Short mmCIF file of the C-alpha atoms (twelve columns), coordinates in Angstrom:
data_MODEL
# 
_entry.id   MODEL 
# 
loop_
_atom_site.group_PDB 
_atom_site.id 
_atom_site.type_symbol 
_atom_site.label_atom_id 
_atom_site.label_alt_id 
_atom_site.label_comp_id 
_atom_site.label_asym_id 
_atom_site.label_seq_id 
_atom_site.Cartn_x 
_atom_site.Cartn_y 
_atom_site.Cartn_z 
_atom_site.pdbx_PDB_model_num 
ATOM 1   C CA . MET A 1   61.188  191.950 81.352 1 
ATOM 2   C CA . ALA A 2   64.219  192.380 79.092 1 
ATOM 3   C CA . THR A 3   66.203  193.695 82.076 1 
ATOM 4   C CA . PHE A 4   65.197  190.617 84.088 1 
ATOM 5   C CA . VAL A 5   66.355  188.263 81.331 1 
ATOM 6   C CA . VAL A 6   69.682  190.071 80.864 1 
ATOM 7   C CA . ASP A 7   70.308  190.248 84.605 1 
ATOM 8   C CA . THR A 8   69.541  186.533 85.004 1 
ATOM 9   C CA . ILE A 9   71.684  185.138 82.178 1 
ATOM 10  C CA . THR A 10  74.731  187.324 82.890 1 
ATOM 11  C CA . ASP A 11  77.318  186.715 85.616 1 
ATOM 12  C CA . TYR A 12  77.098  188.152 89.121 1 
ATOM 13  C CA . GLU A 13  79.827  190.635 88.219 1 
ATOM 14  C CA . ILE A 14  77.469  192.441 85.796 1 
ATOM 15  C CA . ALA A 15  74.908  194.569 87.669 1 
ATOM 16  C CA . GLY A 16  72.189  194.424 85.037 1 
ATOM 17  C CA . ALA A 17  69.514  195.173 87.625 1 
ATOM 18  C CA . THR A 18  70.580  198.801 87.743 1 
ATOM 19  C CA . PHE A 19  68.647  199.278 84.496 1 
ATOM 20  C CA . TYR A 20  65.484  199.007 86.610 1 
ATOM 21  C CA . VAL A 21  66.233  202.624 87.548 1 
ATOM 22  C CA . VAL A 22  65.139  203.597 84.040 1 
ATOM 23  C CA . VAL A 23  61.902  201.641 84.493 1 
ATOM 24  C CA . VAL A 24  61.136  203.483 87.738 1 
ATOM 25  C CA . LEU A 25  61.857  206.872 86.158 1 
ATOM 26  C CA . LEU A 26  59.580  206.103 83.219 1 
ATOM 27  C CA . SER A 27  56.809  204.971 85.569 1 
ATOM 28  C CA . ALA A 28  57.017  208.336 87.356 1 
ATOM 29  C CA . ARG A 29  56.040  210.082 84.120 1 
ATOM 30  C CA . PHE A 30  52.955  207.977 83.482 1 
ATOM 31  C CA . SER A 31  51.836  206.772 86.928 1 
ATOM 32  C CA . GLY A 32  50.888  208.243 90.247 1 
ATOM 33  C CA . ARG A 33  52.525  207.597 93.603 1 
ATOM 34  C CA . ARG A 34  50.951  204.172 94.016 1 
ATOM 35  C CA . GLY A 35  51.924  203.171 90.503 1 
ATOM 36  C CA . VAL A 36  55.565  204.118 91.105 1 
ATOM 37  C CA . LEU A 37  55.626  202.163 94.358 1 
ATOM 38  C CA . ALA A 38  54.081  199.137 92.642 1 
ATOM 39  C CA . ILE A 39  56.635  199.255 89.803 1 
ATOM 40  C CA . SER A 40  59.454  199.706 92.309 1 
ATOM 41  C CA . ALA A 41  58.279  196.698 94.338 1 
ATOM 42  C CA . ALA A 42  58.138  194.616 91.162 1 
ATOM 43  C CA . CYS A 43  61.704  195.676 90.311 1 
ATOM 44  C CA . PHE A 44  62.814  194.605 93.790 1 
ATOM 45  C CA . VAL A 45  61.235  191.179 93.345 1 
ATOM 46  C CA . LEU A 46  62.723  190.726 89.871 1 
ATOM 47  C CA . THR A 47  66.180  191.777 91.090 1 
ATOM 48  C CA . LEU A 48  66.128  189.245 93.916 1 
ATOM 49  C CA . SER A 49  64.740  186.573 91.588 1 
ATOM 50  C CA . SER A 50  67.530  187.209 89.092 1 
ATOM 51  C CA . TYR A 51  70.087  186.912 91.874 1 
ATOM 52  C CA . ALA A 52  68.628  183.578 92.927 1 
ATOM 53  C CA . LEU A 53  68.468  182.241 89.352 1 
ATOM 54  C CA . THR A 54  71.909  183.411 88.197 1 
ATOM 55  C CA . ALA A 55  74.198  180.410 87.911 1 
ATOM 56  C CA . ASP A 56  77.627  181.863 87.137 1 
ATOM 57  C CA . GLY A 57  79.991  184.368 88.728 1 
ATOM 58  C CA . ASN A 58  81.415  185.286 92.086 1 
ATOM 59  C CA . TYR A 59  78.826  184.840 94.841 1 
ATOM 60  C CA . GLN A 60  80.096  187.687 97.050 1 
ATOM 61  C CA . THR A 61  80.300  190.059 94.090 1 
ATOM 62  C CA . GLY A 62  76.715  189.120 93.292 1 
ATOM 63  C CA . ILE A 63  75.611  190.112 96.803 1 
ATOM 64  C CA . ILE A 64  77.348  193.485 96.486 1 
ATOM 65  C CA . ASN A 65  75.967  194.220 93.002 1 
ATOM 66  C CA . THR A 66  72.472  193.133 93.998 1 
ATOM 67  C CA . SER A 67  72.595  195.348 97.094 1 
ATOM 68  C CA . ILE A 68  73.775  198.310 95.011 1 
ATOM 69  C CA . SER A 69  70.974  197.691 92.502 1 
ATOM 70  C CA . LEU A 70  68.345  197.548 95.248 1 
ATOM 71  C CA . LEU A 71  69.661  200.758 96.794 1 
ATOM 72  C CA . ALA A 72  69.647  202.464 93.395 1 
ATOM 73  C CA . ILE A 73  66.030  201.382 92.807 1 
ATOM 74  C CA . ALA A 74  65.006  202.559 96.285 1 
ATOM 75  C CA . ALA A 75  66.761  205.930 95.898 1 
ATOM 76  C CA . THR A 76  65.282  206.472 92.453 1 
ATOM 77  C CA . THR A 77  61.819  205.600 93.757 1 
ATOM 78  C CA . TYR A 78  62.175  208.095 96.597 1 
ATOM 79  C CA . LEU A 79  63.371  210.864 94.292 1 
ATOM 80  C CA . ALA A 80  60.629  210.120 91.743 1 
ATOM 81  C CA . ILE A 81  57.919  210.323 94.407 1 
ATOM 82  C CA . GLN A 82  59.396  213.517 95.827 1 
ATOM 83  C CA . GLY A 83  59.516  214.988 92.316 1 
ATOM 84  C CA . GLN A 84  55.867  214.124 91.751 1 
ATOM 85  C CA . ALA A 85  54.907  215.702 95.077 1 
ATOM 86  C CA . ALA A 86  56.853  218.873 94.271 1 
ATOM 87  C CA . SER A 87  55.214  219.085 90.849 1 
ATOM 88  C CA . ALA A 88  51.773  218.619 92.395 1 
ATOM 89  C CA . ARG A 89  52.463  221.353 94.953 1 
ATOM 90  C CA . ALA A 90  53.646  223.700 92.195 1 
ATOM 91  C CA . GLU A 91  50.507  223.058 90.144 1 
ATOM 92  C CA . GLN A 92  48.342  223.590 93.227 1 
ATOM 93  C CA . ALA A 93  50.106  226.857 94.021 1 
ATOM 94  C CA . GLN A 94  49.701  228.049 90.439 1 
ATOM 95  C CA . ALA A 95  45.997  227.149 90.460 1 
ATOM 96  C CA . HIS A 96  45.560  229.001 93.763 1 
ATOM 97  C CA . LEU A 97  47.343  232.059 92.398 1 
ATOM 98  C CA . ALA A 98  45.150  231.996 89.285 1 
ATOM 99  C CA . HIS A 99  42.093  231.742 91.523 1 
ATOM 100 C CA . VAL A 100 43.233  234.748 93.565 1 
ATOM 101 C CA . ALA A 101 43.789  236.697 90.360 1 
ATOM 102 C CA . ARG A 102 40.266  235.884 89.174 1 
ATOM 103 C CA . ILE A 103 38.782  237.038 92.482 1 
ATOM 104 C CA . THR A 104 40.834  240.250 92.310 1 
ATOM 105 C CA . THR A 105 39.638  240.882 88.765 1 
ATOM 106 C CA . LEU A 106 36.027  240.259 89.751 1 
ATOM 107 C CA . GLY A 107 36.378  242.773 92.569 1 
ATOM 108 C CA . GLU A 108 37.389  245.373 90.007 1 
ATOM 109 C CA . LEU A 109 34.409  244.366 87.846 1 
ATOM 110 C CA . ALA A 110 31.803  244.533 90.631 1 
ATOM 111 C CA . ALA A 111 29.952  247.437 89.014 1 
ATOM 112 C CA . SER A 112 29.813  245.691 85.659 1 
ATOM 113 C CA . ILE A 113 28.556  242.472 87.249 1 
ATOM 114 C CA . ALA A 114 25.839  244.308 89.193 1 
ATOM 115 C CA . HIS A 115 24.757  246.080 86.017 1 
ATOM 116 C CA . GLU A 116 24.659  242.928 83.919 1 
ATOM 117 C CA . VAL A 117 22.565  241.048 86.500 1 
ATOM 118 C CA . ASN A 118 20.308  244.043 87.090 1 
ATOM 119 C CA . GLN A 119 19.374  244.354 83.402 1 
ATOM 120 C CA . PRO A 120 17.553  241.009 83.052 1 
ATOM 121 C CA . LEU A 121 16.007  241.404 86.527 1 
ATOM 122 C CA . SER A 122 14.592  244.783 85.521 1 
ATOM 123 C CA . GLY A 123 13.286  243.199 82.326 1 
ATOM 124 C CA . ILE A 124 11.560  240.478 84.341 1 
ATOM 125 C CA . VAL A 125 9.792   243.057 86.540 1 
ATOM 126 C CA . THR A 126 8.730   245.154 83.531 1 
ATOM 127 C CA . ASN A 127 7.398   242.173 81.579 1 
ATOM 128 C CA . ALA A 128 5.645   240.759 84.644 1 
ATOM 129 C CA . ASN A 129 3.800   244.061 85.180 1 
ATOM 130 C CA . ALA A 130 2.894   244.163 81.485 1 
ATOM 131 C CA . CYS A 131 1.644   240.580 81.621 1 
ATOM 132 C CA . THR A 132 -0.575  241.448 84.603 1 
ATOM 133 C CA . ARG A 133 -2.089  244.400 82.709 1 
ATOM 134 C CA . TRP A 134 -2.823  242.307 79.598 1 
ATOM 135 C CA . ILE A 135 -4.558  239.636 81.695 1 
ATOM 136 C CA . ARG A 136 -6.692  242.180 83.629 1 
ATOM 137 C CA . MET A 137 -7.953  243.802 80.470 1 
ATOM 138 C CA . ALA A 138 -11.571 243.173 79.493 1 
ATOM 139 C CA . PRO A 139 -11.387 241.033 77.504 1 
ATOM 140 C CA . PRO A 140 -7.858  239.745 78.416 1 
ATOM 141 C CA . ASN A 141 -5.248  240.117 75.685 1 
ATOM 142 C CA . LEU A 142 -3.806  236.616 75.944 1 
ATOM 143 C CA . GLU A 143 -1.493  237.014 72.934 1 
ATOM 144 C CA . ARG A 144 0.286   239.964 74.519 1 
ATOM 145 C CA . ALA A 145 0.326   238.197 77.913 1 
ATOM 146 C CA . ILE A 146 1.990   235.131 76.385 1 
ATOM 147 C CA . ALA A 147 4.601   237.308 74.670 1 
ATOM 148 C CA . SER A 148 5.365   239.016 77.992 1 
ATOM 149 C CA . THR A 149 5.677   235.619 79.704 1 
ATOM 150 C CA . GLU A 150 8.113   234.420 77.040 1 
ATOM 151 C CA . SER A 151 10.202  237.556 77.578 1 
ATOM 152 C CA . ILE A 152 10.262  236.837 81.313 1 
ATOM 153 C CA . VAL A 153 11.621  233.347 80.621 1 
ATOM 154 C CA . GLU A 154 14.297  234.754 78.291 1 
ATOM 155 C CA . ASP A 155 15.398  237.368 80.860 1 
ATOM 156 C CA . ALA A 156 15.480  234.756 83.633 1 
ATOM 157 C CA . ASN A 157 17.659  232.461 81.509 1 
ATOM 158 C CA . ARG A 158 19.980  235.366 80.685 1 
ATOM 159 C CA . ALA A 159 20.353  236.220 84.390 1 
ATOM 160 C CA . SER A 160 21.054  232.562 85.137 1 
ATOM 161 C CA . GLU A 161 23.765  232.458 82.460 1 
ATOM 162 C CA . ILE A 162 25.427  235.597 83.869 1 
ATOM 163 C CA . ILE A 163 25.457  234.128 87.388 1 
ATOM 164 C CA . ALA A 164 26.802  230.818 86.055 1 
ATOM 165 C CA . ARG A 165 29.689  232.610 84.315 1 
ATOM 166 C CA . ILE A 166 30.515  234.542 87.491 1 
ATOM 167 C CA . ARG A 167 30.399  231.374 89.625 1 
ATOM 168 C CA . ALA A 168 32.663  229.619 87.133 1 
ATOM 169 C CA . LEU A 169 35.195  232.438 87.359 1 
ATOM 170 C CA . THR A 170 35.252  232.275 91.166 1 
ATOM 171 C CA . SER A 171 35.332  228.497 91.422 1 
ATOM 172 C CA . PRO A 172 38.740  226.907 92.198 1 
ATOM 173 C CA . THR A 173 37.751  223.683 90.440 1 
ATOM 174 C CA . VAL A 174 40.078  221.565 88.309 1 
ATOM 175 C CA . PRO A 175 40.235  222.885 84.723 1 
ATOM 176 C CA . ALA A 176 37.960  221.029 82.302 1 
ATOM 177 C CA . ARG A 177 38.807  221.112 78.604 1 
ATOM 178 C CA . ILE A 178 35.871  220.841 76.256 1 
ATOM 179 C CA . ARG A 179 35.024  221.784 72.673 1 
ATOM 180 C CA . THR A 180 35.204  225.565 72.730 1 
ATOM 181 C CA . ASP A 181 34.083  228.433 70.487 1 
ATOM 182 C CA . ILE A 182 36.597  231.248 71.048 1 
ATOM 183 C CA . ASN A 183 34.257  233.798 69.431 1 
ATOM 184 C CA . GLU A 184 31.575  232.964 71.984 1 
ATOM 185 C CA . ILE A 185 34.060  233.495 74.812 1 
ATOM 186 C CA . ILE A 186 35.027  236.881 73.340 1 
ATOM 187 C CA . GLN A 187 31.364  237.940 73.245 1 
ATOM 188 C CA . GLN A 188 30.842  236.775 76.839 1 
ATOM 189 C CA . VAL A 189 33.811  238.820 78.032 1 
ATOM 190 C CA . LEU A 190 32.624  241.922 76.194 1 
ATOM 191 C CA . SER A 191 29.176  241.470 77.732 1 
ATOM 192 C CA . LEU A 192 30.714  241.195 81.191 1 
ATOM 193 C CA . LEU A 193 32.802  244.339 80.611 1 
ATOM 194 C CA . GLN A 194 30.066  246.313 78.877 1 
ATOM 195 C CA . THR A 195 29.498  248.766 81.731 1 
ATOM 196 C CA . GLN A 196 33.209  249.364 82.313 1 
ATOM 197 C CA . LEU A 197 33.734  250.037 78.617 1 
ATOM 198 C CA . ARG A 198 30.789  252.424 78.455 1 
ATOM 199 C CA . GLU A 199 31.776  254.347 81.582 1 
ATOM 200 C CA . ASN A 200 35.290  254.824 80.180 1 
ATOM 201 C CA . ARG A 201 33.866  255.892 76.778 1 
ATOM 202 C CA . ILE A 202 35.759  253.145 74.965 1 
ATOM 203 C CA . SER A 203 34.405  251.526 71.827 1 
ATOM 204 C CA . VAL A 204 35.156  247.966 70.771 1 
ATOM 205 C CA . ARG A 205 35.597  246.839 67.181 1 
ATOM 206 C CA . THR A 206 35.620  243.108 66.530 1 
ATOM 207 C CA . SER A 207 36.617  241.097 63.477 1 
ATOM 208 C CA . LEU A 208 35.842  237.479 64.288 1 
ATOM 209 C CA . SER A 209 36.332  234.751 61.725 1 
ATOM 210 C CA . ASN A 210 33.527  232.238 61.310 1 
ATOM 211 C CA . ASP A 211 35.867  229.603 59.872 1 
ATOM 212 C CA . LEU A 212 37.972  228.651 62.883 1 
ATOM 213 C CA . PRO A 213 39.396  225.227 63.760 1 
ATOM 214 C CA . VAL A 214 37.878  223.327 66.664 1 
ATOM 215 C CA . ILE A 215 39.777  223.797 69.920 1 
ATOM 216 C CA . PHE A 216 39.510  221.928 73.192 1 
ATOM 217 C CA . ALA A 217 40.151  224.289 76.077 1 
ATOM 218 C CA . ASP A 218 39.102  225.345 79.538 1 
ATOM 219 C CA . GLN A 219 36.529  228.046 78.825 1 
ATOM 220 C CA . VAL A 220 36.886  229.769 82.200 1 
ATOM 221 C CA . GLN A 221 40.659  230.039 81.841 1 
ATOM 222 C CA . LEU A 222 40.433  231.503 78.332 1 
ATOM 223 C CA . GLN A 223 37.783  233.892 79.614 1 
ATOM 224 C CA . GLN A 224 40.220  234.933 82.352 1 
ATOM 225 C CA . VAL A 225 42.932  235.593 79.753 1 
ATOM 226 C CA . LEU A 226 40.644  237.778 77.643 1 
ATOM 227 C CA . ILE A 227 39.293  239.687 80.653 1 
ATOM 228 C CA . ASN A 228 42.841  240.471 81.707 1 
ATOM 229 C CA . LEU A 229 43.879  241.646 78.246 1 
ATOM 230 C CA . VAL A 230 40.787  243.842 77.768 1 
ATOM 231 C CA . VAL A 231 41.038  245.364 81.273 1 
ATOM 232 C CA . ASN A 232 44.716  246.141 80.624 1 
ATOM 233 C CA . ALA A 233 43.729  247.767 77.329 1 
ATOM 234 C CA . ILE A 234 41.159  249.928 79.140 1 
ATOM 235 C CA . ASP A 235 43.804  251.033 81.653 1 
ATOM 236 C CA . ALA A 236 46.295  251.805 78.877 1 
ATOM 237 C CA . ILE A 237 43.762  253.964 77.033 1 
ATOM 238 C CA . ASN A 238 42.870  255.860 80.208 1 
ATOM 239 C CA . ILE A 239 46.537  256.614 80.859 1 
ATOM 240 C CA . GLY A 240 47.073  257.896 77.313 1 
ATOM 241 C CA . ALA A 241 45.948  261.223 75.929 1 
ATOM 242 C CA . SER A 242 44.728  260.035 72.521 1 
ATOM 243 C CA . ASP A 243 41.285  261.120 71.331 1 
ATOM 244 C CA . GLU A 244 40.881  257.722 69.718 1 
ATOM 245 C CA . ARG A 245 39.551  255.411 72.440 1 
ATOM 246 C CA . GLU A 246 39.146  252.030 70.821 1 
ATOM 247 C CA . ILE A 247 39.900  248.378 71.447 1 
ATOM 248 C CA . ARG A 248 40.147  246.018 68.495 1 
ATOM 249 C CA . ILE A 249 39.702  242.265 68.889 1 
ATOM 250 C CA . THR A 250 40.272  239.821 66.045 1 
ATOM 251 C CA . SER A 251 40.135  236.045 65.765 1 
ATOM 252 C CA . ILE A 252 41.605  234.219 62.777 1 
ATOM 253 C CA . SER A 253 42.871  230.816 61.750 1 
ATOM 254 C CA . GLU A 254 46.635  230.411 61.439 1 
ATOM 255 C CA . ARG A 255 48.325  227.691 59.402 1 
ATOM 256 C CA . GLY A 256 44.924  226.072 59.013 1 
ATOM 257 C CA . ARG A 257 45.022  224.433 62.440 1 
ATOM 258 C CA . ASP A 258 45.548  227.132 65.102 1 
ATOM 259 C CA . VAL A 259 43.240  229.820 66.466 1 
ATOM 260 C CA . ALA A 260 44.838  233.248 66.948 1 
ATOM 261 C CA . VAL A 261 43.264  236.087 68.953 1 
ATOM 262 C CA . THR A 262 44.637  239.637 69.016 1 
ATOM 263 C CA . VAL A 263 43.602  242.397 71.433 1 
ATOM 264 C CA . SER A 264 44.831  245.853 70.379 1 
ATOM 265 C CA . ASP A 265 44.330  249.247 71.988 1 
ATOM 266 C CA . THR A 266 45.021  252.910 71.272 1 
ATOM 267 C CA . GLY A 267 46.689  253.515 74.625 1 
ATOM 268 C CA . VAL A 268 50.172  254.579 75.635 1 
ATOM 269 C CA . GLY A 269 51.882  251.482 74.286 1 
ATOM 270 C CA . ILE A 270 54.717  249.560 75.900 1 
ATOM 271 C CA . ALA A 271 58.334  250.654 75.655 1 
ATOM 272 C CA . PRO A 272 60.503  248.179 73.717 1 
ATOM 273 C CA . VAL A 273 62.809  247.802 76.710 1 
ATOM 274 C CA . ILE A 274 59.861  246.703 78.875 1 
ATOM 275 C CA . ALA A 275 58.080  244.487 76.333 1 
ATOM 276 C CA . PRO A 276 60.266  241.368 76.904 1 
ATOM 277 C CA . HIS A 277 59.402  241.437 80.624 1 
ATOM 278 C CA . VAL A 278 55.638  242.073 80.616 1 
ATOM 279 C CA . PHE A 279 54.892  238.365 81.176 1 
ATOM 280 C CA . ASP A 280 57.350  238.052 84.075 1 
ATOM 281 C CA . ALA A 281 55.781  237.410 87.458 1 
ATOM 282 C CA . PHE A 282 55.368  240.510 89.659 1 
ATOM 283 C CA . HIS A 283 56.381  242.820 86.820 1 
ATOM 284 C CA . SER A 284 53.767  245.529 86.267 1 
ATOM 285 C CA . THR A 285 53.591  248.716 84.215 1 
ATOM 286 C CA . LYS A 286 50.855  250.040 86.544 1 
ATOM 287 C CA . SER A 287 51.642  251.880 89.759 1 
ATOM 288 C CA . ASN A 288 49.063  249.802 91.656 1 
ATOM 289 C CA . GLY A 289 49.424  246.587 89.644 1 
ATOM 290 C CA . MET A 290 50.136  243.191 91.221 1 
ATOM 291 C CA . GLY A 291 52.196  242.014 88.256 1 
ATOM 292 C CA . ILE A 292 50.652  238.531 88.112 1 
ATOM 293 C CA . GLY A 293 47.861  238.944 85.549 1 
ATOM 294 C CA . LEU A 294 49.933  238.595 82.384 1 
ATOM 295 C CA . SER A 295 52.128  235.948 83.998 1 
ATOM 296 C CA . ILE A 296 49.053  233.833 84.665 1 
ATOM 297 C CA . CYS A 297 47.831  234.500 81.119 1 
ATOM 298 C CA . ARG A 298 51.071  233.082 79.771 1 
ATOM 299 C CA . SER A 299 50.822  230.036 82.044 1 
ATOM 300 C CA . ILE A 300 47.258  229.369 80.894 1 
ATOM 301 C CA . ILE A 301 48.029  229.715 77.184 1 
ATOM 302 C CA . GLU A 302 51.204  227.617 77.396 1 
ATOM 303 C CA . ALA A 303 49.308  224.949 79.356 1 
ATOM 304 C CA . HIS A 304 46.956  224.780 76.353 1 
ATOM 305 C CA . GLY A 305 49.939  224.251 74.059 1 
ATOM 306 C CA . GLY A 306 49.823  227.785 72.674 1 
ATOM 307 C CA . ARG A 307 51.871  230.986 72.764 1 
ATOM 308 C CA . ILE A 308 51.215  234.573 73.841 1 
ATOM 309 C CA . MET A 309 53.204  237.615 72.787 1 
ATOM 310 C CA . VAL A 310 53.120  241.402 72.840 1 
ATOM 311 C CA . ILE A 311 53.398  243.600 69.756 1 
ATOM 312 C CA . SER A 312 54.043  247.125 70.963 1 
ATOM 313 C CA . SER A 313 54.646  250.616 69.677 1 
ATOM 314 C CA . ASP A 314 55.360  253.696 71.776 1 
ATOM 315 C CA . THR A 315 52.945  255.809 69.759 1 
ATOM 316 C CA . SER A 316 50.110  253.574 68.564 1 
ATOM 317 C CA . GLY A 317 49.195  251.477 71.566 1 
ATOM 318 C CA . ALA A 318 49.885  247.801 72.173 1 
ATOM 319 C CA . SER A 319 48.658  244.510 70.749 1 
ATOM 320 C CA . PHE A 320 48.611  241.224 72.608 1 
ATOM 321 C CA . LYS A 321 48.261  238.068 70.574 1 
ATOM 322 C CA . PHE A 322 47.790  234.490 71.692 1 
ATOM 323 C CA . THR A 323 47.381  231.273 69.743 1 
ATOM 324 C CA . VAL A 324 45.740  228.011 70.780 1 
ATOM 325 C CA . PRO A 325 46.265  224.832 68.730 1 
ATOM 326 C CA . GLY A 326 43.216  223.322 67.112 1 
ATOM 327 C CA . ASP A 327 42.162  219.704 67.376 1 
ATOM 328 C CA . SER A 328 44.143  217.742 64.799 1 
ATOM 329 C CA . ALA A 329 41.302  215.241 64.483 1 
ATOM 330 C CA . SER A 330 38.721  217.853 63.540 1 
# 
């Protein structure tokens, strides 16, 4: 409105309407395509209205300046919409790449997934058979039968939770940020990787703080980050020749408002010359690596307003640390 007033009270020689370009650019940051078009149309109407209401100045100069202003608004609108479309395509491509990475990771974890689902199913069969025996006894042992039935319900719920986590990992849905317990996500990842850790004879030591700030995050994406870091740690340990086969995971509060998670291993470590590039796309330290896992991890953490870094030593393995800001209102 200020631009309209200035453009109206000044002479034709002053092209005040060009300031509408700023209005269109600002609308592109806070509005969608329709919003930008609506703001642009309003700027057109206000520019023409100002031209009609302006009383002083050279008439022909006014026509030229008004035409230039309208062209500037139209060009800015076009560029703003194109920029929004390009940004949307980039976000879609990144989401698709992250989805592909999750599917690839799940393919590598097929044995672990089968094992985790098979455990509660086996428990259901065992408890169901036990329940049948307690009921057929003379007289029936109803107390034992009820206990077996309760165990069946618990195993069924556990199987359902495992399937839900797997479906969430494979779903290309829009990220949803909710109140999140990072320690719970760590435990879920370790449960999912339990078989892989056991088969590789790798122990896990955790030190998880119970006094962490509240964070709002996409649980599936953070789960993807942790899966990637732990799987990389397993690979690093298998490549190395150390007798100590251990992964250490810690969660602490930093500066009273951030949550920091560190995943350390006793593997081969990362050479200092390579460390600055481990998060680059298509850069991999593995002979068969795709080089997108850590790049996606960085994108996920930075999208949450956090940071991820590598702390490496050639002789004592590597540590990856990421931070996620807590909710300032908590």
